[in-house]
mmCIF file of C-alpha atoms in Angstrom:
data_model
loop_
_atom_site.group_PDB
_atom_site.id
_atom_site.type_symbol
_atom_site.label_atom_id
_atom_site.label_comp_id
_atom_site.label_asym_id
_atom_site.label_seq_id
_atom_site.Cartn_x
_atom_site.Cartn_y
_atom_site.Cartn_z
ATOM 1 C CA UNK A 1 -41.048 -1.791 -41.546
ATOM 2 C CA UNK A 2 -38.395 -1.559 -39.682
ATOM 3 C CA UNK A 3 -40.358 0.305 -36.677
ATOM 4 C CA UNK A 4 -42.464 -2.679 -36.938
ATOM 5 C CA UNK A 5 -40.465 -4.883 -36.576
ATOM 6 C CA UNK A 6 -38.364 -3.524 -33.079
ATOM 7 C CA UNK A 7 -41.744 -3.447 -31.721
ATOM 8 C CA UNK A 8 -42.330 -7.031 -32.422
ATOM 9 C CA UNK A 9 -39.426 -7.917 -30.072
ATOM 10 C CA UNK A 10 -39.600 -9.660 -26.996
ATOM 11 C CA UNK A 11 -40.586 -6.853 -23.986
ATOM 12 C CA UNK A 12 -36.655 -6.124 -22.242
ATOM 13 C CA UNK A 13 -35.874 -7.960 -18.941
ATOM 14 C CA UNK A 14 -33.975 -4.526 -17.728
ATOM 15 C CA UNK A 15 -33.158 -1.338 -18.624
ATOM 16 C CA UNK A 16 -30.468 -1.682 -16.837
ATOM 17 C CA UNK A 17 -28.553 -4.983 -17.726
ATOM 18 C CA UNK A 18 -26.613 -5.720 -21.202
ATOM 19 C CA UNK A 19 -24.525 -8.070 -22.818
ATOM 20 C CA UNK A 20 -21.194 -7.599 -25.205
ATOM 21 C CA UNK A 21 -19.582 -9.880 -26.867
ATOM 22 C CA UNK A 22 -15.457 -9.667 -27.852
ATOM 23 C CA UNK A 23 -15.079 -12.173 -30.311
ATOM 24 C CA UNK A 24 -11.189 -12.087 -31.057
ATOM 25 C CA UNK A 25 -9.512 -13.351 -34.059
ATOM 26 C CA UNK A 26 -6.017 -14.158 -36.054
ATOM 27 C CA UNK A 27 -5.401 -14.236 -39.620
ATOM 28 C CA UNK A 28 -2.101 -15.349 -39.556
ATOM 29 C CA UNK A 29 -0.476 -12.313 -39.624
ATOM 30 C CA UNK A 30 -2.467 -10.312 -37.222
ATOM 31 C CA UNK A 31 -5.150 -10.741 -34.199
ATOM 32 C CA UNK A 32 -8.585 -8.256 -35.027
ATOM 33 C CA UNK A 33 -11.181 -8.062 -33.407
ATOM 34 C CA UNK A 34 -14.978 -8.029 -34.478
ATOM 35 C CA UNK A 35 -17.137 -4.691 -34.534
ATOM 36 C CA UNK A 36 -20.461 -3.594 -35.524
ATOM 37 C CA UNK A 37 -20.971 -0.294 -37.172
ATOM 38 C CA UNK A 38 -23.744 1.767 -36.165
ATOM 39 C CA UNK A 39 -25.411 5.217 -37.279
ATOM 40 C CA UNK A 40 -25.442 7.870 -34.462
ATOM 41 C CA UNK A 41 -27.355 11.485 -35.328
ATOM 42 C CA UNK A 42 -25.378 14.534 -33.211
ATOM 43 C CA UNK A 43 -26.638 18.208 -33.703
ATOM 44 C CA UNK A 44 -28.953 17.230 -36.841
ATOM 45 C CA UNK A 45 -25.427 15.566 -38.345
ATOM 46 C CA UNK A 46 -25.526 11.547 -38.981
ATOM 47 C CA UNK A 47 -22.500 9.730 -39.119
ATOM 48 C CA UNK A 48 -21.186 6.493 -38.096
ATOM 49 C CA UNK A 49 -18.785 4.753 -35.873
ATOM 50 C CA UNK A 50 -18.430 1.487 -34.160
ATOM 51 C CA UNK A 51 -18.955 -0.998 -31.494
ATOM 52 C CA UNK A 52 -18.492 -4.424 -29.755
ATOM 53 C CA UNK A 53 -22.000 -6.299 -30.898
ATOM 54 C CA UNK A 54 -24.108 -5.734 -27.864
ATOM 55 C CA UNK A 55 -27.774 -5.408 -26.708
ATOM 56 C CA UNK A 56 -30.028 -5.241 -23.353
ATOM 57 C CA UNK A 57 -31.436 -8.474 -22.448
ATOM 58 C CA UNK A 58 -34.999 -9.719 -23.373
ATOM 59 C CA UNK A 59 -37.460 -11.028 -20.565
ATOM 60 C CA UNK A 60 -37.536 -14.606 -22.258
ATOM 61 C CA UNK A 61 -33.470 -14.913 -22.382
ATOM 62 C CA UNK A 62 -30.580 -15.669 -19.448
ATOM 63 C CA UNK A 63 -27.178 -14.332 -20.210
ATOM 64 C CA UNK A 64 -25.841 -16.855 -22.423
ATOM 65 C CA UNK A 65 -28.607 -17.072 -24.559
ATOM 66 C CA UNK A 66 -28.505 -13.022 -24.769
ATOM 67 C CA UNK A 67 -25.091 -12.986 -26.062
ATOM 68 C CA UNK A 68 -25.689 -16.286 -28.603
ATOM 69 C CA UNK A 69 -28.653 -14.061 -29.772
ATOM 70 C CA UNK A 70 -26.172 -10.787 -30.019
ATOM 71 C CA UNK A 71 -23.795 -12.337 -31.838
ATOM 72 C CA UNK A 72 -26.303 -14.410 -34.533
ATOM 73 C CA UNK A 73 -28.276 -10.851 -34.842
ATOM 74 C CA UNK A 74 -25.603 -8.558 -35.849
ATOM 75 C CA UNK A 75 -22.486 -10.493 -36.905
ATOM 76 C CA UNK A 76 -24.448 -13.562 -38.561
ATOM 77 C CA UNK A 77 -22.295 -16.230 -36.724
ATOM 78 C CA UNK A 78 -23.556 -18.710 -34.914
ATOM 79 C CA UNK A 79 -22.790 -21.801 -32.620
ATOM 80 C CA UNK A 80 -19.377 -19.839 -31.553
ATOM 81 C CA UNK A 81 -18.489 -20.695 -28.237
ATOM 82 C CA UNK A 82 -18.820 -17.851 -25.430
ATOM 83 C CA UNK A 83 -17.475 -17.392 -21.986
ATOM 84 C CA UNK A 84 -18.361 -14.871 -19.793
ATOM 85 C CA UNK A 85 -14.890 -12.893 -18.164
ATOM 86 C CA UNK A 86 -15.707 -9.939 -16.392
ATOM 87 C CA UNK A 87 -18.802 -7.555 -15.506
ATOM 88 C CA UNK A 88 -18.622 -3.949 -16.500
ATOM 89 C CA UNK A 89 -20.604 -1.489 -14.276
ATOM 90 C CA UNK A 90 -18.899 1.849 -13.834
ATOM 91 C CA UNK A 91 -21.351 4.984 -13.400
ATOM 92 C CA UNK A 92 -19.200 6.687 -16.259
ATOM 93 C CA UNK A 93 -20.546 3.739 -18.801
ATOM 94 C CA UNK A 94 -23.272 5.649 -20.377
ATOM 95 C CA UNK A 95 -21.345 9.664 -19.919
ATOM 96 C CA UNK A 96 -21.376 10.087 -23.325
ATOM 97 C CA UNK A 97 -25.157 11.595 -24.655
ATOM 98 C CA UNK A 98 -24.839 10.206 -28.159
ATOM 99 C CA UNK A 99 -24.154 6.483 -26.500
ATOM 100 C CA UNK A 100 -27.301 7.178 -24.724
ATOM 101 C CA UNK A 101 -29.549 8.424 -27.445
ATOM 102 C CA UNK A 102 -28.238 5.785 -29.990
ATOM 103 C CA UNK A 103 -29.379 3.297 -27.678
ATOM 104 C CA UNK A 104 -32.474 4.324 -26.589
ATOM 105 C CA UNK A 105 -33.540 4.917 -30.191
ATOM 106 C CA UNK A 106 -32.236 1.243 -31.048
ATOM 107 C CA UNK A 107 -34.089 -0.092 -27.611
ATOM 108 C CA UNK A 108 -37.032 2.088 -28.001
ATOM 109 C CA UNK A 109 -36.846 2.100 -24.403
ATOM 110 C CA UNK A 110 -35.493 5.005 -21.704
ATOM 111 C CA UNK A 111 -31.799 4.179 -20.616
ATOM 112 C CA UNK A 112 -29.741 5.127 -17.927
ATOM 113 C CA UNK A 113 -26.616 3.258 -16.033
ATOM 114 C CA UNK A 114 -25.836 -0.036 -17.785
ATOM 115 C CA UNK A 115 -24.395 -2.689 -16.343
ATOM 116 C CA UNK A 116 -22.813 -5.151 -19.371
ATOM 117 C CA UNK A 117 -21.446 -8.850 -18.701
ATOM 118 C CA UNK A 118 -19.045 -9.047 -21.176
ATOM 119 C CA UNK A 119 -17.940 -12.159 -23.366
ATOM 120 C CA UNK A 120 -14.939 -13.862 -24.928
ATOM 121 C CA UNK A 121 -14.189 -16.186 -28.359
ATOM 122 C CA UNK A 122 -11.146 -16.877 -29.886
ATOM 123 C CA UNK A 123 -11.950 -17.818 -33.179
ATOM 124 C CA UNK A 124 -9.559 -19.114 -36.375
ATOM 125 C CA UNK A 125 -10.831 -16.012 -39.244
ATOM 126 C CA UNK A 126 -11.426 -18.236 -42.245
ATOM 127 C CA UNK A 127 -13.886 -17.894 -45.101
ATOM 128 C CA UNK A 128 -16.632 -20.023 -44.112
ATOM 129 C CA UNK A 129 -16.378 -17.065 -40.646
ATOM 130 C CA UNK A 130 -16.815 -14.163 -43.031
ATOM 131 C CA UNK A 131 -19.547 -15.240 -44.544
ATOM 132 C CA UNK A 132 -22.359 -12.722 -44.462
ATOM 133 C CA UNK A 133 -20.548 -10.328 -42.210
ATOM 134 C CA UNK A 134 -20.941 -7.128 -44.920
ATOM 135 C CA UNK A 135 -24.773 -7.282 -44.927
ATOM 136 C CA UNK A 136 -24.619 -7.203 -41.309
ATOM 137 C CA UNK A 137 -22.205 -4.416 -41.135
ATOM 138 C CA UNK A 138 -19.742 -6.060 -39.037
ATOM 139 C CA UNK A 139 -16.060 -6.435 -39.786
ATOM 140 C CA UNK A 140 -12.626 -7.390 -38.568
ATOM 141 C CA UNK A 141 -10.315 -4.372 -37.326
ATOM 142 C CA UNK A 142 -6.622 -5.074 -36.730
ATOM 143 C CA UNK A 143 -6.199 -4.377 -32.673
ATOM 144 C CA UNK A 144 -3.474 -2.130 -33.284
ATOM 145 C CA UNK A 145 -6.075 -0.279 -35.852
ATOM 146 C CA UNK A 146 -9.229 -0.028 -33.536
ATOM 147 C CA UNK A 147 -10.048 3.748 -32.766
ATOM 148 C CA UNK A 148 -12.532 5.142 -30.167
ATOM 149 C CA UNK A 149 -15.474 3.120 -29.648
ATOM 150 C CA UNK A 150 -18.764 3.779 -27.948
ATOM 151 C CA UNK A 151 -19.057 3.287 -24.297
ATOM 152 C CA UNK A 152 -16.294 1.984 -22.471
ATOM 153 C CA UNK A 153 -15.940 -0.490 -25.645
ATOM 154 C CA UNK A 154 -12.485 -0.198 -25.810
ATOM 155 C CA UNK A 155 -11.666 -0.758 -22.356
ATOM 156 C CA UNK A 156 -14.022 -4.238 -22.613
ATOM 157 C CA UNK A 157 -11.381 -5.254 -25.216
ATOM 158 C CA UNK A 158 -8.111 -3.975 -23.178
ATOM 159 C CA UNK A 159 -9.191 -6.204 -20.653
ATOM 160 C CA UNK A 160 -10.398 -8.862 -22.507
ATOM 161 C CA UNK A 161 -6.853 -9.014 -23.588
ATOM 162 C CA UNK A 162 -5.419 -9.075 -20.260
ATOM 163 C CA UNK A 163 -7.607 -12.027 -19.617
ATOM 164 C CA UNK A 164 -6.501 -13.942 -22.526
ATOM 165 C CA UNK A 165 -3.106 -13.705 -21.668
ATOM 166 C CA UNK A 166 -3.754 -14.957 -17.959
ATOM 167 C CA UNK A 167 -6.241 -17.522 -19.594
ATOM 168 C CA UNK A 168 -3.177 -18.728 -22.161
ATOM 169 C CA UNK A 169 -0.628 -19.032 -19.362
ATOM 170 C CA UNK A 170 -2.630 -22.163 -17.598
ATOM 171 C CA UNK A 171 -4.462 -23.152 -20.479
ATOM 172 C CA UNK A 172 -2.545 -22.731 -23.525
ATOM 173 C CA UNK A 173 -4.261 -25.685 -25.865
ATOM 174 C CA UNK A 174 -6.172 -21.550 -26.248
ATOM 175 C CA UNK A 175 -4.103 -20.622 -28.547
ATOM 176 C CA UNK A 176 -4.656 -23.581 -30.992
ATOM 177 C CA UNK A 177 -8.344 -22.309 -31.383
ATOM 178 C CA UNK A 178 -6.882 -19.398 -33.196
ATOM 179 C CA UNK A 179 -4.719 -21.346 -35.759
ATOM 180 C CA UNK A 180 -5.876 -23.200 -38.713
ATOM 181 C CA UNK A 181 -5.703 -27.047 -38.378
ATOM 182 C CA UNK A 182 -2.401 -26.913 -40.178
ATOM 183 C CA UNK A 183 0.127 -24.392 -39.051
ATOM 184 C CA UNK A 184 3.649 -23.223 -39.207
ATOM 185 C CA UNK A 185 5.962 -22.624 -36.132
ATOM 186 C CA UNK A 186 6.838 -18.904 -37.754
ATOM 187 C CA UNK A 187 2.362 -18.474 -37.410
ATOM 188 C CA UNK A 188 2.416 -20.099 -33.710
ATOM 189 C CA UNK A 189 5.490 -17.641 -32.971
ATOM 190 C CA UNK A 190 3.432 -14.862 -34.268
ATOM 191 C CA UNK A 191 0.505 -15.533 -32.177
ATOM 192 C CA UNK A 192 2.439 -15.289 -29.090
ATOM 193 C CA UNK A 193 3.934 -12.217 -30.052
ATOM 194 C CA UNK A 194 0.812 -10.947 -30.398
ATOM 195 C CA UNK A 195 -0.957 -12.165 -27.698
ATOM 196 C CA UNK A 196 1.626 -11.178 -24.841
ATOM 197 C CA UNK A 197 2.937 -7.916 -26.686
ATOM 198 C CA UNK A 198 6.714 -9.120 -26.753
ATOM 199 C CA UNK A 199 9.378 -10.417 -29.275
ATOM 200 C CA UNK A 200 9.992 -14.192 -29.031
ATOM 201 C CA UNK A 201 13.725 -15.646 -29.867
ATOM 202 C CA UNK A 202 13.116 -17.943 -32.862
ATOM 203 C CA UNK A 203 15.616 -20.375 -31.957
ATOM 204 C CA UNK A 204 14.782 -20.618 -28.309
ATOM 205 C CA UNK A 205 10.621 -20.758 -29.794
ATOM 206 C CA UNK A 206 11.391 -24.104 -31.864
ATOM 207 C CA UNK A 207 13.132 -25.206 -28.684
ATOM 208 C CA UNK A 208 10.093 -24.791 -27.075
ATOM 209 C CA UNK A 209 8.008 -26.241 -30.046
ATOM 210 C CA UNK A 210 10.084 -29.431 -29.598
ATOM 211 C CA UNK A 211 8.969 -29.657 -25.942
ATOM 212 C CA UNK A 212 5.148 -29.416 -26.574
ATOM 213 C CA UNK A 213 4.577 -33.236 -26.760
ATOM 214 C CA UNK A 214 1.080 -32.183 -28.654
ATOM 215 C CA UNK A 215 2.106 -30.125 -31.761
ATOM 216 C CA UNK A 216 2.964 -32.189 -33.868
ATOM 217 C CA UNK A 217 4.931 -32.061 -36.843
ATOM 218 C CA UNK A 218 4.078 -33.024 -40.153
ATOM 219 C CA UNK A 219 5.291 -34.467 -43.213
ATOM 220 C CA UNK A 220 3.623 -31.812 -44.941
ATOM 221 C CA UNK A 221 5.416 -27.828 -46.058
ATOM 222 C CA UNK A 222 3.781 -24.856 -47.610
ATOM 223 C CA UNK A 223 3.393 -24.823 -51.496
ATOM 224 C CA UNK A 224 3.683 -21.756 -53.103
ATOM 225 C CA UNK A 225 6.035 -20.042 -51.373
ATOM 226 C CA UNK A 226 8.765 -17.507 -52.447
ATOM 227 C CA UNK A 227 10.780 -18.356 -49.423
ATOM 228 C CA UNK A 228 12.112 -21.363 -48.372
ATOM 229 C CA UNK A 229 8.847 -23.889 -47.317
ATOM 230 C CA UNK A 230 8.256 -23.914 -43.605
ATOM 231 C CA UNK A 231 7.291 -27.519 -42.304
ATOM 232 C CA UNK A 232 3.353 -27.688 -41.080
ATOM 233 C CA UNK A 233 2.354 -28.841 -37.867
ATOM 234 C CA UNK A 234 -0.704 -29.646 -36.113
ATOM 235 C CA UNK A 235 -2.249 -29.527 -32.241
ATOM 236 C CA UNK A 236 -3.030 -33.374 -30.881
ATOM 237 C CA UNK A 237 -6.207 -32.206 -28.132
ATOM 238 C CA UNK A 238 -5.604 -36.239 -26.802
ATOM 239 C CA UNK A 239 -2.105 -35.844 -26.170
ATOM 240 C CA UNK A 240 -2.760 -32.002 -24.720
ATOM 241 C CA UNK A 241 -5.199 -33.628 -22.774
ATOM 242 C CA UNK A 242 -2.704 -36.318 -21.082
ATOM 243 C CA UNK A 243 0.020 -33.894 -20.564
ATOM 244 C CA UNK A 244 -2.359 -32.103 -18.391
ATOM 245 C CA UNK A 245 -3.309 -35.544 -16.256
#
């Protein structure tokens, strides 16, 4: 069946051409990013490891609709938005013979060097996002928890970091597509940390709460809570939106 069904597939634009897709995400305590495991067979041995969700093109598909399809096929989500940030195309891409053979075999097509335009989403993780991600073997991994992955993989995320950060700096309503609608300063302060790899003064962060004239606080505090409850606020996108007039 399922030899059947790869053959059913649309006939591949080129050999030569792929897209991967770096969909990161925070929980509120941490920012993971979404893999795909897949089966590899080396010396007669099968085991498995893991991967950004990727895939050649089809004839019948441009980019964006390649990496839509990518990310519906093997993660289950859909209508999450994608931007394209950099072009991979070193001649070391496909060095590793169990890359190559994995892919071929998934392809059922000969492979050599690989050119991949790789894509970004920040996404909030909530329930109604993990939905349907363990039948399609994908999963979360903490960045600080990702080990080797195939290809250049983990270089695709490195850098999809570094564009974040640059991204953040002139655009930083960004960040707010991580959060949940309502948020705490101590989760905001947490996301920077994390996204620019440094400590951040909590005093001097509320200062600089105060002076973004589109979070805005609430009336509202956590319930629940062993510690004392933090005040939530939310992100105004009209008032962003003036600010940057």
């Amino acid at each position: 069946m399922q030899n059947k069904n790869l053959m059913q597939k649309p006939p591949l634009a080129n050999n030569h051409i792929s897209v991967d897709c770096v969909v990161i995400g925070f929980d509120g305590e941490q920012l993971k990013v979404l893999l795909v495991r897949r089966m590899c067979e080396e010396g007669g041995e099968v085991f498995h490891d893991m991967k950004l969700p990727g895939s050649l093109i089809y004839m019948d598909e441009d980019l964006d609709e390649a990496a839509a399809r990518v990310l519906n096929e093997l993660t289950g989500l859909r209508n999450v938005s994608l931007v394209q940030f950099k072009a991979f195309g070193s001649k070391d891409r496909t060095k590793n013979p169990k890359d190559v053979h994995w892919l071929e075999r998934a392809m059922q097509s000969k492979v050599e060097r690989i050119v991949t335009i790789a894509y970004l989403s920040l996404v909030k993780i909530d329930r109604a996002l993990n939905r349907g991600l363990e039948e399609h073997q994908a999963c979360w991994v903490a960045l600080d928890e990702v080990g080797d992955l195939a290809f250049d993989h983990n270089l695709i995320i490195r850098e999809a970091l570094a564009y974040i950060r640059q991204y953040v700096d002139t655009n930083p309503a960004a960040l707010f597509d991580l959060l949940p609608r309502k948020f705490t300063a101590s989760q905001l302060r947490t996301l920077y940390e994390l996204v620019y790899g440094k400590s951040v003064d909590v005093r001097n962060f509320h200062k600089k709460i105060a002076m973004m004239e589109y979070v805005i606080p609430l009336e509202e505090r956590q319930q629940g809570v062993a510690h004392r409850a933090a005040r939530f606020y939310k992100f105004d996108k009209k008032i962003y939106n003036k600010t940057r007039r």
